[in-house]
PDB file of C-alpha atoms in Angstrom:
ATOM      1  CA  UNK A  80       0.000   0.000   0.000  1.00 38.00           C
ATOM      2  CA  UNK A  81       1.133   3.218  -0.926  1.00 46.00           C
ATOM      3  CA  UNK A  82       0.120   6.674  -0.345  1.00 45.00           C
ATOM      4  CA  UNK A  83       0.995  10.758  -0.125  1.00 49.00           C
ATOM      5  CA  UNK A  84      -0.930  12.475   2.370  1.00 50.00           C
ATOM      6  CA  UNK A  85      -2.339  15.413   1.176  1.00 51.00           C
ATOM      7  CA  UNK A  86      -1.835  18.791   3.010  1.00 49.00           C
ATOM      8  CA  UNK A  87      -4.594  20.891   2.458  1.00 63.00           C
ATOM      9  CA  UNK A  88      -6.804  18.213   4.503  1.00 70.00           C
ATOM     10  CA  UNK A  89      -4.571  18.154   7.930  1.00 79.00           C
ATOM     11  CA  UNK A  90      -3.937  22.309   7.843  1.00 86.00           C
ATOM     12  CA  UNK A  91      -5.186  22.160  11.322  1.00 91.00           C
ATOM     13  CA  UNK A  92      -3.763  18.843  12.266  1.00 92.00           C
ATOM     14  CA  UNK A  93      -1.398  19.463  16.003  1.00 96.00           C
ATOM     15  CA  UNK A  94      -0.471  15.844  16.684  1.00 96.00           C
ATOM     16  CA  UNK A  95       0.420  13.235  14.181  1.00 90.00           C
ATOM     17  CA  UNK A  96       1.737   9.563  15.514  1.00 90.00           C
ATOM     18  CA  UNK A  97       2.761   7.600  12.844  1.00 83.00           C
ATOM     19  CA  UNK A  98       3.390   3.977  14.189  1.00 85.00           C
ATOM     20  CA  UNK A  99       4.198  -0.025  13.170  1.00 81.00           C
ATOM     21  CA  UNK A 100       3.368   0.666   9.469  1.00 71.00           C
ATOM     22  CA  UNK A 101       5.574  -1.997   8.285  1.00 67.00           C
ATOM     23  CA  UNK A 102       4.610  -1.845   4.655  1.00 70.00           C
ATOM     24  CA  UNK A 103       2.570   0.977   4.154  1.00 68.00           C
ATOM     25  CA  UNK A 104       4.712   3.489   2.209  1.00 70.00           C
ATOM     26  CA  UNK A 105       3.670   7.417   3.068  1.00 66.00           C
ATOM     27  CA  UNK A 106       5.055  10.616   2.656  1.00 68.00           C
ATOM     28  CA  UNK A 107       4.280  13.795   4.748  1.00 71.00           C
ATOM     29  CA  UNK A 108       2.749  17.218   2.720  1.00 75.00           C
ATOM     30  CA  UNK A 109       5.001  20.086   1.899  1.00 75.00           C
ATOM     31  CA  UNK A 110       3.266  21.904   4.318  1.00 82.00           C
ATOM     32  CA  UNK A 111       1.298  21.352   7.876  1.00 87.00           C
ATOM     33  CA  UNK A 112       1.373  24.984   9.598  1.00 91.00           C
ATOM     34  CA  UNK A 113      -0.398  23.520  12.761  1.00 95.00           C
ATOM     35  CA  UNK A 114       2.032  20.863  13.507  1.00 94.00           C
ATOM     36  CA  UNK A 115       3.582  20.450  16.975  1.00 97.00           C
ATOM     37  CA  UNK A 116       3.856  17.091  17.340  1.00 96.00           C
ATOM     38  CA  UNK A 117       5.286  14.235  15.685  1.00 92.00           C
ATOM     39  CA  UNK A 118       5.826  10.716  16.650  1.00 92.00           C
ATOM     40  CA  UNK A 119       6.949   8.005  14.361  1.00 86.00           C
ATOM     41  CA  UNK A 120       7.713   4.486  15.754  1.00 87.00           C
ATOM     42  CA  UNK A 121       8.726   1.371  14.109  1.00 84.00           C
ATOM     43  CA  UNK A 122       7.832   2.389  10.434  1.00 79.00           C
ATOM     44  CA  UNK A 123      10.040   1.091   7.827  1.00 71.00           C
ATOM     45  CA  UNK A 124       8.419   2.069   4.673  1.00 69.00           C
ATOM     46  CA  UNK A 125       8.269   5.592   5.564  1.00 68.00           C
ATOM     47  CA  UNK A 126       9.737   7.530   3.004  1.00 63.00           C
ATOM     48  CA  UNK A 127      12.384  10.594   3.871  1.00 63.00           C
ATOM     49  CA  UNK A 128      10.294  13.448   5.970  1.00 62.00           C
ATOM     50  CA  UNK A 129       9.201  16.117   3.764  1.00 56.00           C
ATOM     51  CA  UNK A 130      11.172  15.161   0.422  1.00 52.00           C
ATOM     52  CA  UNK A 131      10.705  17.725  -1.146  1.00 54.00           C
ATOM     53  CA  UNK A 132      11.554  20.556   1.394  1.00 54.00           C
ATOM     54  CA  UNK A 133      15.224  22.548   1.563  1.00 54.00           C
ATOM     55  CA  UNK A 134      16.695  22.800   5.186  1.00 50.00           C
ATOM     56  CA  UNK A 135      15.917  26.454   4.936  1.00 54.00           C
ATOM     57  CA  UNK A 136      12.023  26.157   4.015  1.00 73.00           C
ATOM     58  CA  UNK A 137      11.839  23.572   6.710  1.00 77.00           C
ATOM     59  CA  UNK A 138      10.603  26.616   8.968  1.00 81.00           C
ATOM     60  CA  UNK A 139       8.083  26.976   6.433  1.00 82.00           C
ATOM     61  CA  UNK A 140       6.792  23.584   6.081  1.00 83.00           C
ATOM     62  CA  UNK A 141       6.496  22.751   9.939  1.00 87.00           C
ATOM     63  CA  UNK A 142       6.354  25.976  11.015  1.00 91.00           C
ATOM     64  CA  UNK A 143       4.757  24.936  14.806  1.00 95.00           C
ATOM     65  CA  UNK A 144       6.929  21.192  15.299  1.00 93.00           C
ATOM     66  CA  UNK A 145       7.903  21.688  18.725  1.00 94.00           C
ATOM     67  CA  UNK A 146       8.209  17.900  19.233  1.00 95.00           C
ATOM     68  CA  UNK A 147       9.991  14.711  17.097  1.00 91.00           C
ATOM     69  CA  UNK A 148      10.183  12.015  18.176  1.00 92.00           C
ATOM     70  CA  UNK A 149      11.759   9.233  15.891  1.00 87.00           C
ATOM     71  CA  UNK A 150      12.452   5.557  17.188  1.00 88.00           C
ATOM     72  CA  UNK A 151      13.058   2.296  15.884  1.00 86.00           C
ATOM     73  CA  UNK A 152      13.645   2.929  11.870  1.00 80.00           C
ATOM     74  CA  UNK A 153      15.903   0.054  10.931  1.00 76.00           C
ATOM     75  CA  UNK A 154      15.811   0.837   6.911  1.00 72.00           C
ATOM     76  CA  UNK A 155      16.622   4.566   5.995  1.00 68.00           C
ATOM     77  CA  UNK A 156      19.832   6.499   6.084  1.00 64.00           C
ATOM     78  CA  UNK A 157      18.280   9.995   5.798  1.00 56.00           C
ATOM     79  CA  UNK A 158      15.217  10.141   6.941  1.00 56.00           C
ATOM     80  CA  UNK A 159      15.049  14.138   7.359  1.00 62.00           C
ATOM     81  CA  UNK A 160      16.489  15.369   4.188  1.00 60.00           C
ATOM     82  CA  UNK A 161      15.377  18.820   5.062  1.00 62.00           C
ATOM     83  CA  UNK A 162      17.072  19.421   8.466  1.00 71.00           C
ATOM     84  CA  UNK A 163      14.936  20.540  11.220  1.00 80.00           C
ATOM     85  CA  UNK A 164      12.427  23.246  11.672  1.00 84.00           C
ATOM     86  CA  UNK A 165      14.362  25.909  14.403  1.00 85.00           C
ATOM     87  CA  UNK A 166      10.983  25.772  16.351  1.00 90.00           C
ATOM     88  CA  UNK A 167      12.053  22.154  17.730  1.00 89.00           C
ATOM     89  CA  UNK A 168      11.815  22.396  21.797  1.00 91.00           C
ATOM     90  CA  UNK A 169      12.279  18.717  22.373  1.00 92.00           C
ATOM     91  CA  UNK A 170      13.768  15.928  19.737  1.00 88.00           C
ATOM     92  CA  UNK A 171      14.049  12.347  20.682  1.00 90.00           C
ATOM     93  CA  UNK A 172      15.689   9.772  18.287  1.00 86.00           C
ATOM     94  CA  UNK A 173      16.044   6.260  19.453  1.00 89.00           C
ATOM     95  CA  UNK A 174      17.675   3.541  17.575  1.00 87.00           C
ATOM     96  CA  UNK A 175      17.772   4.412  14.297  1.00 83.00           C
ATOM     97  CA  UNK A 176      20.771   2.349  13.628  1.00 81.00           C
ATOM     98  CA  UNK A 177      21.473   3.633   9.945  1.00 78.00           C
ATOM     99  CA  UNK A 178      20.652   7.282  10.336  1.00 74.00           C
ATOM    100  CA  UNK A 179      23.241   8.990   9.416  1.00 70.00           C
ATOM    101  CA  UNK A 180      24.371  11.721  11.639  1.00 62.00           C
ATOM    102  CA  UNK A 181      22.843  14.927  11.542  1.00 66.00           C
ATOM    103  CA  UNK A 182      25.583  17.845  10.815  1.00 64.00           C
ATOM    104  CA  UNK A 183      26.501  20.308  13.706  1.00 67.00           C
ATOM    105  CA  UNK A 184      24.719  23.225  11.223  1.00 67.00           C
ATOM    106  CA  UNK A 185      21.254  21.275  12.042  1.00 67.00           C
ATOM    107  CA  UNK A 186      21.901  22.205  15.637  1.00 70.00           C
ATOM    108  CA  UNK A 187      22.582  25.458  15.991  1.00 72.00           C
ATOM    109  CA  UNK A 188      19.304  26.531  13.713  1.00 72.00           C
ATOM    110  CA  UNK A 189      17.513  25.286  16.825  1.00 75.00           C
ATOM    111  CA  UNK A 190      17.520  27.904  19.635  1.00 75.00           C
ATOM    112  CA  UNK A 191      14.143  26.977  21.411  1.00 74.00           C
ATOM    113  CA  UNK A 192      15.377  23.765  21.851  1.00 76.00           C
ATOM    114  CA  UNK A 193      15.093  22.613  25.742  1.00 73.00           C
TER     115      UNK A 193
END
């Protein structure tokens, strides 16, 4: 099963909690302005976060993340092509053995960060 899922329907959408989707392959929107919390656990078909988004727009596509939390991804290597958003007050990510590691850069965007 495979699926993109669209962002004009979740524009108001605060918490999303993505979790044991073995096979079912989803991307996020471009763009979820309400955002604050994401949670993604055990899904190994997920494709990279927001594909499509430069590490500079990422303020622009999750405007309001305040909260990631990413554990057990066994299969991807970059799952957050586009950095992270600098409104990130708490990240979390827990054995995701072939993540590769996120430059220093990615860091020091986030000054909210707790």
């Amino acid at each position: 099963m495979e699926g993109e899922i669209e962002g004009g329907v979740f524009l108001r959408l605060t918490e999303l909690s993505l979790e044991y989707r073995y096979s079912f392959k989803v991307s996020l929107p471009d763009y979820l302005p309400s955002l604050r919390k994401l949670k993604i656990l055990r899904c190994d078909q997920l494709m990279p976060l927001l594909p499509r988004a430069q590490s500079q727009q990422m303020d622009v596509a999750l405007p309001a993340l305040e909260i990631l939390d990413i554990s057990c991804i066994e299969r991807h290597e970059l799952l957050l092509e586009g950095g992270l958003p600098s409104s990130l007050k708490h990240v979390k990510i827990d054995r995701c053995n072939k993540l590769k590691a996120l430059n220093e850069d990615v860091f020091q965007r986030l000054t909210s960060l707790e």
